[in-house]
Amino acid sequence: MDDILQQLEERRAEARLGGGKQRIAAQHKRGKLTARERIDLLLDEGSFEEFDMFVEHRCSDFGMEKAKIPGDGVVTGWGTINGRVVYLFAKDFTVFGGSLSETHAAKITKVQDMALRNRAPIIGLFDAGGARIQEGVAALGGYGEVFLRNVLASGVVPQISVIMGPCAGGDVYSPAMTDFIFMVKDRSYMFVTGPDVVKTVTNETVTAEQLGGASVHTTKSSIADRAYENDVEALLQMRRLIDFLPSSNTDEAPELPSFDSPDRVEPSLDTLIPANPNQPYDIKELIHKVADEGDFFEIQESFARNIVVGFGRIEGRTIGFIANQPMVLAGVLDSDASRKAARFVRFCDCFDIPLVTFVDVPGFLPGTDQEYGGLIKHGAKLLFAYAEATVPKVTVITRKAYGGAYDVMSSKHIRGDVNYAWPSAEIAVMGPKGAAEILYRSDLGDKEKIAGHIREYEDRFANPFIAAERGYIDEVILPRNTRWRIGRALNMLKKKTQSNPWKKHDNIPL
Ligand code: HXC
């Protein structure tokens, strides 16, 4: 018996070495941790249970029958994060460059199936060279199986991808169908085809970083939701994110004890809005002052910065915050901002996370650039997402709510549950200047007359009361009371039930 136990330990030790000491050293030299080191950091200490450690590939082409490494380039299993179950797979770059074979794919689909069946989040750590070239179509089939499960799990359990090294070819589409993608700066890149193929096909010369590094995907393409300095920071932030999320669409997000009083009054918010309506202010100050302990996990902070989205808590419960940011492009809604916020709203609605929306929006961004880029359909995505959402929706208009953007930003008309306005709110079809110039076109040559018309429009419409008179605004509140007013509203809405007409699925303007 001792012999058998020893054999088991030896086989385990061999599997844990992956591609061997030399390749592990090379991985470290590049500033990357190994798959198992990453898992140890991500999960609660000692909670990891590995599956399929002895799985090997079955390929016999290109001499592969002589090159077998237990585990076959991916470490899979489950463990806990702050006591809650998560499933995971981590590509092992030291084994065939983490490339995906038929058996490697089967290991991943096994944990995907378990996550879906047992209703827990699944996290993928990527560091790999795509399809196992020696396996050909068997690898392609494997990818297809993984992709299918990504789609079936979408909206049922949270799916998170962390890109920690190369992620190319077939490897990119699984992350693309998960809820969030995070990257590690300077060490990770994602693209469908690499710099060599790009050079051959388009004669363009680019580096991997220029083509698909974290800087590109967090600022230009919006493929990635955030980037971190190194593996350690990325993994610790994933632990923080998981704490905000429910395990599935039938579970509630964990309620964390908060030492922040629900009644906290913030007198400084009374002076957040500058006297000059064209002067910006930082909407994140409002989010930080409303959220428990100022804790805010921002999503896509470097992309479409004219809108801010992310998770916080009020009275210990997870909230999705969406806020126009007057500091960037005056908080205007453009295609990028609309897409970014729409995706976030839909995530929250899938997982029953209430929405709190802060509105200060001068309208949609005019211009050929936006119109040619499909602003109508992109803007409609946000409108659609808010309108179909059945989670509790609390809206606070802090300043401008002009035009179509007023309707879009969780207004009463698209089933906002509780709609507040600060006394500084201006709810109108458009800004006073634009309105006066259209209404009194014949006076355009006379600056004084136009100034008079602008003042007249401001006096009549630049306030929350006309909307409040119609019941579009439930109450005009003092800025200092925003936190406890929202908290009360969310408590009142705790048992909200609302459903949409039966349908196979909707047809959001993609
Ligand atoms: C088999 C692979 C591999 C692959 C890397 N390796 N990629 N083995 N299949 N796809 C192996 C290498 O042979 C090497 O083995 C080890 O992994 C490390 O690779 P290096 O090239 O030495 O590392 P590095 O210089 O860091 O370059 C990493 C890399 C590069 C950029 C990922 O390896 C690369 O370009 N790989 C090929 C990428 C690719 O074209 N994949 C196929 C995409 S097509 P040894 O034994 O020397 O350590 C695809 C289609 C699927 O995915 C579509 C489905 C929809």
Coordinates of C-alpha atoms and ligand atoms in Angstrom, one line a residue:
M1 CA 0.0 0.0 0.0
D2 CA 2.8 2.4 0.9
D3 CA 4.2 1.9 -2.6
I4 CA 0.9 2.8 -4.2
L5 CA 0.6 5.9 -2.0
Q6 CA 4.1 6.9 -3.0
Q7 CA 3.4 6.3 -6.6
L8 CA 0.4 8.6 -6.4
E9 CA 2.4 11.3 -4.7
E10 CA 5.1 11.0 -7.4
R11 CA 2.6 11.2 -10.2
R12 CA 1.0 14.2 -8.6
A13 CA 4.3 15.9 -8.1
E14 CA 5.2 15.3 -11.8
A15 CA 1.8 16.7 -12.9
R16 CA 2.3 19.8 -10.8
L17 CA 5.6 20.5 -12.5
G18 CA 3.7 21.0 -15.8
G19 CA 6.2 21.6 -18.6
G20 CA 9.2 21.3 -16.2
K21 CA 11.5 23.5 -14.1
Q22 CA 13.1 25.2 -17.0
R23 CA 9.8 26.4 -18.5
I24 CA 8.6 27.5 -15.1
A25 CA 11.8 29.6 -14.7
A26 CA 11.2 31.1 -18.2
Q27 CA 7.6 31.9 -17.1
H28 CA 8.9 33.7 -14.0
K29 CA 11.5 35.5 -15.9
R30 CA 8.8 37.1 -18.0
G31 CA 7.1 38.4 -14.9
K32 CA 4.3 35.8 -15.0
L33 CA 3.2 33.3 -12.4
T34 CA 2.5 29.7 -13.3
A35 CA -1.1 28.4 -13.6
R36 CA -1.0 26.8 -10.2
E37 CA 0.6 29.8 -8.5
R38 CA -2.2 32.0 -9.9
I39 CA -4.9 29.6 -8.6
D40 CA -3.3 29.7 -5.2
L41 CA -3.6 33.5 -5.1
L42 CA -7.1 33.6 -6.5
L43 CA -8.7 31.1 -4.1
D44 CA -9.0 30.8 -0.4
E45 CA -6.0 29.1 1.0
G46 CA -6.1 25.3 0.7
S47 CA -9.5 25.4 -1.0
F48 CA -8.5 24.3 -4.5
E49 CA -9.5 20.8 -5.6
E50 CA -8.0 19.9 -8.9
F51 CA -9.7 17.7 -11.5
D52 CA -8.2 15.7 -14.3
M53 CA -4.6 16.2 -13.3
F54 CA -3.5 13.1 -15.2
V55 CA -5.3 13.7 -18.4
E56 CA -3.1 13.5 -21.5
H57 CA -3.7 14.3 -25.1
R58 CA -4.4 11.5 -27.6
C59 CA -2.7 12.9 -30.6
S60 CA -0.2 10.8 -32.5
D61 CA 0.7 13.1 -35.4
F62 CA 4.0 15.0 -35.6
G63 CA 5.6 12.7 -33.0
M64 CA 3.2 13.8 -30.3
E65 CA 2.7 10.3 -29.0
K66 CA 6.2 10.7 -27.5
A67 CA 5.4 14.1 -26.0
K68 CA 2.8 13.7 -23.3
I69 CA 2.6 15.9 -20.2
P70 CA 0.0 15.2 -17.5
G71 CA -2.7 17.9 -17.3
D72 CA -2.3 18.7 -21.0
G73 CA -1.8 22.5 -20.7
V74 CA -4.7 23.5 -18.5
V75 CA -5.3 23.2 -14.7
T76 CA -9.0 22.9 -13.8
G77 CA -11.1 22.4 -10.7
W78 CA -13.0 24.4 -8.1
G79 CA -12.3 26.2 -4.8
T80 CA -13.7 29.0 -2.8
I81 CA -13.4 32.8 -2.7
N82 CA -14.2 34.2 0.7
G83 CA -16.1 30.9 1.3
R84 CA -18.1 30.9 -1.9
V85 CA -17.7 28.2 -4.6
V86 CA -16.1 29.1 -7.9
Y87 CA -15.1 26.9 -10.8
L88 CA -12.0 27.7 -12.7
F89 CA -9.5 26.8 -15.4
A90 CA -6.1 28.2 -15.8
K91 CA -4.1 27.7 -19.0
D92 CA -0.6 26.3 -18.3
F93 CA 1.8 28.1 -20.7
T94 CA 4.6 25.7 -19.7
V95 CA 2.8 22.8 -21.4
F96 CA 2.6 23.1 -25.2
G97 CA 2.3 26.9 -24.7
G98 CA -1.1 26.3 -23.0
S99 CA -2.5 25.4 -26.5
L100 CA -5.9 23.7 -26.7
S101 CA -6.2 20.1 -27.7
E102 CA -9.3 17.9 -27.7
T103 CA -8.6 16.6 -24.2
H104 CA -7.6 20.0 -22.9
A105 CA -11.0 21.3 -24.2
A106 CA -12.8 18.4 -22.5
K107 CA -11.2 19.4 -19.2
I108 CA -12.6 22.9 -19.6
T109 CA -16.1 21.8 -20.6
K110 CA -16.2 19.6 -17.6
V111 CA -15.9 22.5 -15.2
Q112 CA -18.1 24.7 -17.4
D113 CA -20.9 22.0 -17.1
M114 CA -20.4 21.8 -13.4
A115 CA -20.5 25.6 -12.9
L116 CA -23.8 25.7 -14.9
R117 CA -25.3 22.7 -13.1
N118 CA -24.2 23.7 -9.7
R119 CA -24.8 27.4 -10.2
A120 CA -21.5 29.0 -9.4
P121 CA -19.3 31.5 -11.2
I122 CA -16.6 30.3 -13.5
I123 CA -13.2 32.1 -14.0
G124 CA -10.8 31.4 -16.8
L125 CA -7.1 32.4 -16.6
F126 CA -5.7 32.7 -20.1
D127 CA -2.0 32.4 -21.1
A128 CA -1.9 30.4 -24.3
G129 CA -1.0 30.0 -28.0
G130 CA -4.5 29.1 -29.3
A131 CA -5.4 25.8 -31.0
R132 CA -2.9 22.9 -30.6
I133 CA -1.4 23.1 -34.1
Q134 CA -0.6 19.3 -34.1
E135 CA -4.3 18.4 -33.5
G136 CA -5.9 20.4 -36.3
V137 CA -9.7 19.9 -36.5
A138 CA -9.9 18.1 -33.1
A139 CA -8.8 21.3 -31.5
L140 CA -11.3 23.3 -33.5
G141 CA -14.1 21.0 -32.3
G142 CA -12.9 21.4 -28.8
Y143 CA -13.2 25.2 -29.1
G144 CA -16.7 24.9 -30.4
E145 CA -17.7 22.8 -27.4
V146 CA -16.3 25.5 -25.1
F147 CA -18.0 28.4 -27.0
L148 CA -21.4 26.6 -26.8
R149 CA -21.1 26.3 -23.1
N150 CA -20.1 30.0 -22.8
V151 CA -23.4 30.9 -24.5
L152 CA -25.5 28.5 -22.5
A153 CA -24.1 29.8 -19.2
S154 CA -24.5 33.5 -20.2
G155 CA -26.9 35.2 -17.9
V156 CA -27.1 32.1 -15.7
V157 CA -23.7 32.2 -13.8
P158 CA -21.2 35.0 -13.9
Q159 CA -18.3 34.2 -16.3
I160 CA -15.0 36.0 -15.9
S161 CA -11.9 35.9 -18.1
V162 CA -8.5 37.1 -17.0
I163 CA -5.9 37.5 -19.8
M164 CA -2.4 37.0 -18.3
G165 CA -0.2 36.2 -21.3
P166 CA -0.8 35.6 -25.0
C167 CA -4.4 34.9 -26.0
A168 CA -4.7 34.4 -29.7
G169 CA -6.7 32.6 -32.4
G170 CA -9.4 30.3 -30.9
D171 CA -8.6 31.5 -27.4
V172 CA -10.1 34.9 -27.9
Y173 CA -13.7 34.0 -28.5
S174 CA -14.4 32.2 -25.3
P175 CA -13.4 35.3 -23.2
A176 CA -15.4 37.5 -25.7
M177 CA -18.6 35.7 -24.7
T178 CA -18.0 36.0 -21.0
D179 CA -19.3 38.8 -18.8
F180 CA -16.0 40.5 -18.1
I181 CA -12.4 40.4 -19.5
F182 CA -9.5 41.7 -17.4
M183 CA -5.9 42.0 -18.6
V184 CA -2.4 42.3 -17.1
K185 CA -0.5 45.4 -18.4
D186 CA 2.5 44.8 -20.7
R187 CA 2.3 41.0 -20.4
S188 CA -0.9 40.1 -22.0
Y189 CA -2.3 40.5 -25.5
M190 CA -5.4 39.4 -27.3
F191 CA -6.0 39.2 -31.1
V192 CA -7.6 37.0 -33.6
T193 CA -4.5 37.0 -35.8
G194 CA -1.0 37.9 -34.7
P195 CA 1.4 40.5 -36.0
D196 CA 3.0 38.0 -38.5
V197 CA -0.3 37.2 -40.2
V198 CA -1.3 40.9 -40.2
K199 CA 2.0 41.7 -42.0
T200 CA 1.3 39.0 -44.6
V201 CA -2.3 40.0 -45.2
T202 CA -2.3 43.7 -44.9
N203 CA 1.4 44.6 -45.0
E204 CA 0.9 46.5 -41.7
T205 CA 3.8 46.3 -39.2
V206 CA 2.6 46.2 -35.6
T207 CA 3.9 44.8 -32.4
A208 CA 1.8 42.4 -30.3
E209 CA 1.2 45.3 -27.8
Q210 CA 0.1 47.7 -30.5
L211 CA -2.2 45.1 -31.9
G212 CA -3.8 43.7 -28.8
G213 CA -2.2 44.8 -25.6
A214 CA -4.0 45.9 -22.5
S215 CA -3.6 49.6 -23.5
V216 CA -5.4 49.0 -26.8
H217 CA -8.2 46.8 -25.4
T218 CA -9.0 49.1 -22.4
T219 CA -9.0 52.4 -24.3
K220 CA -9.7 51.7 -28.0
S221 CA -11.5 48.5 -28.6
S222 CA -13.3 48.2 -25.2
I223 CA -12.7 44.4 -25.4
A224 CA -11.2 44.5 -21.9
D225 CA -13.0 45.9 -18.8
R226 CA -9.8 46.8 -16.9
A227 CA -6.1 46.2 -16.8
Y228 CA -3.9 45.6 -13.8
E229 CA -0.2 46.1 -13.1
N230 CA 0.7 42.4 -12.6
D231 CA -0.7 38.9 -11.9
V232 CA -1.0 39.5 -8.2
E233 CA -3.0 42.6 -8.5
A234 CA -5.3 41.1 -11.1
L235 CA -6.1 38.1 -9.1
L236 CA -6.7 40.0 -5.8
Q237 CA -9.1 42.3 -7.7
M238 CA -10.9 39.2 -9.0
R239 CA -11.5 38.2 -5.4
R240 CA -12.9 41.7 -4.8
L241 CA -15.2 41.5 -7.9
I242 CA -16.6 38.0 -7.0
D243 CA -17.7 39.5 -3.6
F244 CA -20.0 41.9 -5.5
L245 CA -21.6 39.2 -7.6
P246 CA -24.3 36.6 -6.9
S247 CA -23.3 33.0 -7.7
S248 CA -26.1 32.7 -10.3
N249 CA -29.2 34.3 -11.6
T250 CA -31.3 32.6 -9.0
D251 CA -29.1 33.6 -6.1
E252 CA -28.7 36.9 -4.3
A253 CA -25.4 38.8 -4.2
P254 CA -23.7 38.4 -0.8
E255 CA -24.7 41.0 1.7
L256 CA -21.5 42.3 3.4
P257 CA -21.6 43.9 6.8
S258 CA -21.2 47.6 6.5
F259 CA -19.9 50.0 9.1
D260 CA -21.3 52.9 7.1
S261 CA -24.5 54.3 8.5
P262 CA -27.5 54.1 6.1
D263 CA -28.5 57.6 7.4
R264 CA -25.1 59.2 6.6
V265 CA -25.7 62.8 5.4
E266 CA -23.1 64.4 3.2
P267 CA -23.4 68.2 3.5
S268 CA -20.6 68.6 0.9
L269 CA -22.9 67.3 -1.8
D270 CA -25.0 70.5 -1.5
T271 CA -22.1 72.4 -3.2
L272 CA -21.1 69.7 -5.7
I273 CA -22.9 71.4 -8.6
P274 CA -20.9 74.5 -9.7
A275 CA -22.8 77.8 -10.0
N276 CA -22.0 77.9 -13.7
P277 CA -24.0 75.2 -15.5
N278 CA -21.2 74.8 -18.0
Q279 CA -18.6 74.0 -15.4
P280 CA -17.8 70.3 -14.9
Y281 CA -17.6 68.4 -11.6
D282 CA -16.5 64.9 -10.9
I283 CA -19.6 62.5 -10.7
K284 CA -17.3 59.9 -9.1
E285 CA -17.3 62.1 -6.0
L286 CA -21.1 61.5 -5.8
I287 CA -20.7 57.8 -6.3
H288 CA -18.0 57.5 -3.6
K289 CA -20.1 59.6 -1.2
V290 CA -23.2 57.5 -1.7
A291 CA -21.6 54.0 -1.7
D292 CA -20.9 52.1 1.5
E293 CA -17.4 53.1 2.7
G294 CA -16.8 54.8 -0.7
D295 CA -16.0 51.4 -2.1
F296 CA -16.5 51.4 -5.9
F297 CA -15.4 48.7 -8.4
E298 CA -15.3 50.6 -11.7
I299 CA -15.8 48.7 -15.0
Q300 CA -14.2 50.1 -18.2
E301 CA -12.7 53.1 -16.4
S302 CA -10.5 54.0 -19.3
F303 CA -13.0 53.7 -22.1
A304 CA -15.9 56.1 -22.9
R305 CA -15.1 58.0 -19.8
N306 CA -18.1 60.3 -20.3
I307 CA -20.1 57.6 -18.6
V308 CA -19.1 55.8 -15.4
V309 CA -20.3 52.3 -14.5
G310 CA -19.4 49.9 -11.8
F311 CA -20.4 48.1 -8.6
G312 CA -20.7 49.5 -5.1
R313 CA -22.9 48.7 -2.1
I314 CA -25.7 50.4 -0.2
E315 CA -26.6 49.0 3.2
G316 CA -24.3 46.0 2.4
R317 CA -26.1 45.1 -0.8
T318 CA -24.6 45.2 -4.3
I319 CA -25.7 48.0 -6.6
G320 CA -24.8 48.8 -10.2
F321 CA -24.0 52.5 -10.5
I322 CA -24.4 54.2 -13.9
A323 CA -23.5 57.9 -14.1
N324 CA -22.9 60.5 -16.8
Q325 CA -19.5 62.1 -16.2
P326 CA -19.6 65.9 -16.7
M327 CA -15.7 66.0 -16.6
V328 CA -15.5 64.2 -20.0
L329 CA -17.2 65.7 -23.0
A330 CA -19.7 67.3 -20.6
G331 CA -21.1 63.9 -20.0
V332 CA -22.7 63.6 -23.4
L333 CA -24.0 60.2 -24.6
D334 CA -22.1 59.0 -27.7
S335 CA -22.0 55.5 -29.3
D336 CA -19.2 54.2 -27.1
A337 CA -20.8 55.5 -23.8
S338 CA -24.1 54.0 -24.9
R339 CA -22.7 50.6 -25.6
K340 CA -20.6 50.5 -22.5
A341 CA -23.5 51.4 -20.2
A342 CA -26.0 49.2 -22.0
R343 CA -23.8 46.1 -21.5
F344 CA -23.4 46.9 -17.8
V345 CA -27.2 47.5 -17.3
R346 CA -27.9 44.1 -19.0
F347 CA -25.4 42.4 -16.8
C348 CA -27.0 43.8 -13.7
D349 CA -30.5 42.9 -14.9
C350 CA -29.4 39.3 -15.6
F351 CA -28.1 38.9 -12.1
D352 CA -30.8 40.9 -10.2
I353 CA -28.5 43.7 -9.2
P354 CA -30.4 47.0 -8.6
L355 CA -29.5 50.0 -10.7
V356 CA -28.8 53.4 -9.4
T357 CA -28.4 56.1 -12.1
F358 CA -27.0 59.6 -11.7
V359 CA -28.0 61.8 -14.6
D360 CA -26.2 64.9 -15.8
V361 CA -26.4 64.7 -19.6
P362 CA -26.6 67.4 -22.2
G363 CA -27.9 65.0 -24.9
F364 CA -26.5 62.8 -27.6
L365 CA -23.3 63.9 -29.3
P366 CA -24.1 65.5 -32.7
G367 CA -21.9 65.1 -35.9
T368 CA -21.2 62.9 -38.9
D369 CA -18.7 60.9 -37.0
Q370 CA -21.3 59.7 -34.6
E371 CA -24.1 59.3 -37.1
Y372 CA -22.0 57.4 -39.6
G373 CA -20.8 55.2 -36.7
G374 CA -24.4 54.2 -35.9
L375 CA -25.3 56.4 -33.0
I376 CA -28.9 55.7 -33.5
K377 CA -28.6 52.0 -32.9
H378 CA -25.9 52.3 -30.2
G379 CA -28.0 54.9 -28.3
A380 CA -31.0 52.6 -28.7
K381 CA -29.0 49.8 -27.0
L382 CA -28.9 51.8 -23.8
L383 CA -32.6 52.8 -24.1
F384 CA -33.5 49.1 -24.8
A385 CA -31.4 47.9 -21.9
Y386 CA -32.9 50.2 -19.3
A387 CA -36.4 49.7 -20.7
E388 CA -36.3 45.9 -20.5
A389 CA -34.6 45.8 -17.1
T390 CA -36.9 44.6 -14.3
V391 CA -34.5 45.1 -11.4
P392 CA -35.2 48.0 -9.0
K393 CA -34.2 51.2 -10.7
V394 CA -33.5 54.4 -8.8
T395 CA -32.6 57.5 -10.7
V396 CA -31.2 60.9 -9.5
I397 CA -31.0 63.8 -11.9
T398 CA -28.3 66.1 -10.5
R399 CA -28.2 68.7 -13.3
K400 CA -28.9 68.4 -17.0
A401 CA -31.3 65.9 -18.4
Y402 CA -31.9 67.1 -22.0
G403 CA -33.7 65.6 -24.9
G404 CA -33.7 61.9 -25.8
A405 CA -30.9 61.4 -23.3
Y406 CA -33.4 62.3 -20.5
D407 CA -35.7 59.5 -21.6
V408 CA -32.8 57.0 -22.0
M409 CA -31.2 57.5 -18.6
S410 CA -33.6 55.4 -16.6
S411 CA -36.5 57.9 -16.8
K412 CA -40.0 57.3 -15.3
H413 CA -41.3 56.5 -18.8
I414 CA -39.1 53.5 -19.2
R415 CA -40.0 52.0 -15.8
G416 CA -37.7 53.9 -13.5
D417 CA -39.1 52.9 -10.1
V418 CA -38.1 55.9 -8.0
N419 CA -37.0 59.1 -9.8
Y420 CA -35.4 61.9 -7.8
A421 CA -34.0 65.2 -8.8
W422 CA -31.8 67.6 -7.0
P423 CA -33.0 71.2 -7.0
S424 CA -30.3 72.0 -9.5
A425 CA -31.8 69.7 -12.1
E426 CA -32.7 71.1 -15.5
I427 CA -35.1 68.8 -17.4
A428 CA -35.9 70.1 -20.9
V429 CA -36.0 69.2 -24.6
M430 CA -32.6 70.9 -25.0
G431 CA -30.2 73.5 -23.4
P432 CA -31.5 77.1 -23.1
K433 CA -29.1 78.4 -25.8
G434 CA -30.0 75.9 -28.4
A435 CA -33.7 76.3 -27.7
A436 CA -33.6 80.1 -27.9
E437 CA -31.7 80.0 -31.1
I438 CA -34.2 77.7 -32.8
L439 CA -37.4 79.4 -31.4
Y440 CA -36.2 82.9 -32.2
R441 CA -34.2 82.3 -35.3
S442 CA -35.2 85.8 -36.6
D443 CA -33.5 87.4 -33.6
L444 CA -30.1 85.6 -34.2
G445 CA -28.4 88.8 -35.3
D446 CA -29.4 90.6 -32.1
K447 CA -27.2 89.3 -29.2
E448 CA -29.1 91.1 -26.5
K449 CA -32.5 89.8 -27.7
I450 CA -31.2 86.3 -27.8
A451 CA -29.6 86.6 -24.3
G452 CA -33.1 87.7 -23.1
H453 CA -34.7 84.7 -24.8
I454 CA -32.1 82.4 -23.2
R455 CA -32.8 83.8 -19.8
E456 CA -36.5 83.4 -20.3
Y457 CA -36.1 79.8 -21.3
E458 CA -33.8 79.2 -18.3
D459 CA -36.3 80.7 -15.9
R460 CA -39.1 78.6 -17.3
F461 CA -37.4 75.2 -18.0
A462 CA -34.0 75.0 -16.2
N463 CA -35.5 73.4 -13.1
P464 CA -36.9 70.1 -11.9
F465 CA -40.4 71.3 -11.1
I466 CA -42.1 71.1 -14.5
A467 CA -41.2 67.4 -14.6
A468 CA -42.2 67.1 -10.9
E469 CA -45.6 68.7 -11.6
R470 CA -46.3 65.9 -14.1
G471 CA -45.1 63.1 -11.7
Y472 CA -42.1 62.3 -13.9
I473 CA -40.0 63.1 -10.9
D474 CA -41.2 61.6 -7.7
E475 CA -39.5 64.0 -5.4
V476 CA -37.0 66.8 -5.4
I477 CA -34.4 65.9 -2.7
L478 CA -31.6 67.7 -1.0
P479 CA -28.2 66.6 -2.4
R480 CA -26.9 65.9 1.1
N481 CA -29.6 63.3 1.7
T482 CA -28.9 61.3 -1.5
R483 CA -27.4 58.3 0.2
W484 CA -30.2 57.6 2.7
R485 CA -32.9 58.5 0.2
I486 CA -31.6 55.9 -2.3
G487 CA -31.1 53.4 0.5
R488 CA -34.7 53.9 1.6
A489 CA -36.0 53.6 -1.9
L490 CA -34.0 50.4 -2.5
N491 CA -35.4 48.9 0.8
M492 CA -38.9 49.8 -0.4
L493 CA -38.2 48.1 -3.7
K494 CA -36.6 45.0 -2.2
K495 CA -39.5 42.7 -3.1
K496 CA -40.1 44.2 -6.5
T497 CA -41.4 41.7 -9.0
Q498 CA -41.9 42.6 -12.6
S499 CA -41.8 40.6 -15.8
N500 CA -41.8 41.3 -19.5
P501 CA -44.2 39.7 -22.0
W502 CA -43.3 36.1 -22.9
K503 CA -40.9 35.9 -25.8
K504 CA -38.2 33.5 -27.0
H505 CA -35.7 36.4 -26.5
D506 CA -35.8 40.0 -27.4
N507 CA -34.1 41.6 -30.4
I508 CA -31.9 44.3 -28.9
P509 CA -30.4 46.5 -31.7
L510 CA -27.0 44.8 -31.9
Ligands
HXC1 C1 1.2 23.8 -30.2 C2 2.4 25.6 -29.3 C3 1.4 26.5 -29.8 C4 0.3 25.9 -30.5 C5 2.9 27.6 -28.7 N1 3.3 26.3 -28.7 N2 1.8 27.7 -29.4 N3 2.3 24.3 -29.5 N4 0.3 24.6 -30.6 N5 -0.7 26.7 -31.0 C6 4.5 25.8 -28.0 C7 5.7 26.2 -28.7 O1 6.0 25.2 -29.6 C8 6.7 26.1 -27.5 O2 7.0 24.8 -27.2 C9 5.9 26.6 -26.4 O3 4.6 26.5 -26.7 C10 6.2 28.1 -26.1 O4 6.0 28.8 -27.3 P1 7.1 29.9 -27.8 O5 6.8 30.2 -29.2 O6 8.5 29.4 -27.5 O7 6.8 31.1 -26.8 P2 6.7 32.6 -27.2 O8 7.9 33.1 -27.9 O9 6.4 33.3 -25.9 O10 5.5 32.8 -28.1 C11 4.2 32.6 -27.7 C12 3.2 32.6 -28.9 C13 3.7 31.7 -30.0 C14 3.1 34.0 -29.4 C15 1.8 32.1 -28.4 O11 4.1 30.4 -29.5 C16 2.8 31.5 -31.1 O12 2.6 32.4 -32.0 N6 2.1 30.4 -31.1 C17 1.2 30.0 -32.2 C18 0.0 30.9 -32.2 C19 -1.0 30.4 -33.2 O13 -0.9 30.7 -34.4 N7 -2.0 29.5 -32.7 C20 -2.9 28.9 -33.6 C21 -4.0 29.9 -33.8 S1 -5.2 29.3 -34.8 P3 8.4 24.3 -26.5 O14 8.3 22.8 -26.5 O15 9.5 24.9 -27.4 O16 8.4 24.9 -25.2 C22 -6.5 29.0 -33.8 C23 -7.7 28.7 -34.6 C24 -8.8 28.3 -33.7 O17 -6.4 29.1 -32.7 C25 -10.1 28.9 -34.2 C26 -11.3 28.4 -33.4 C27 -12.4 29.3 -33.6

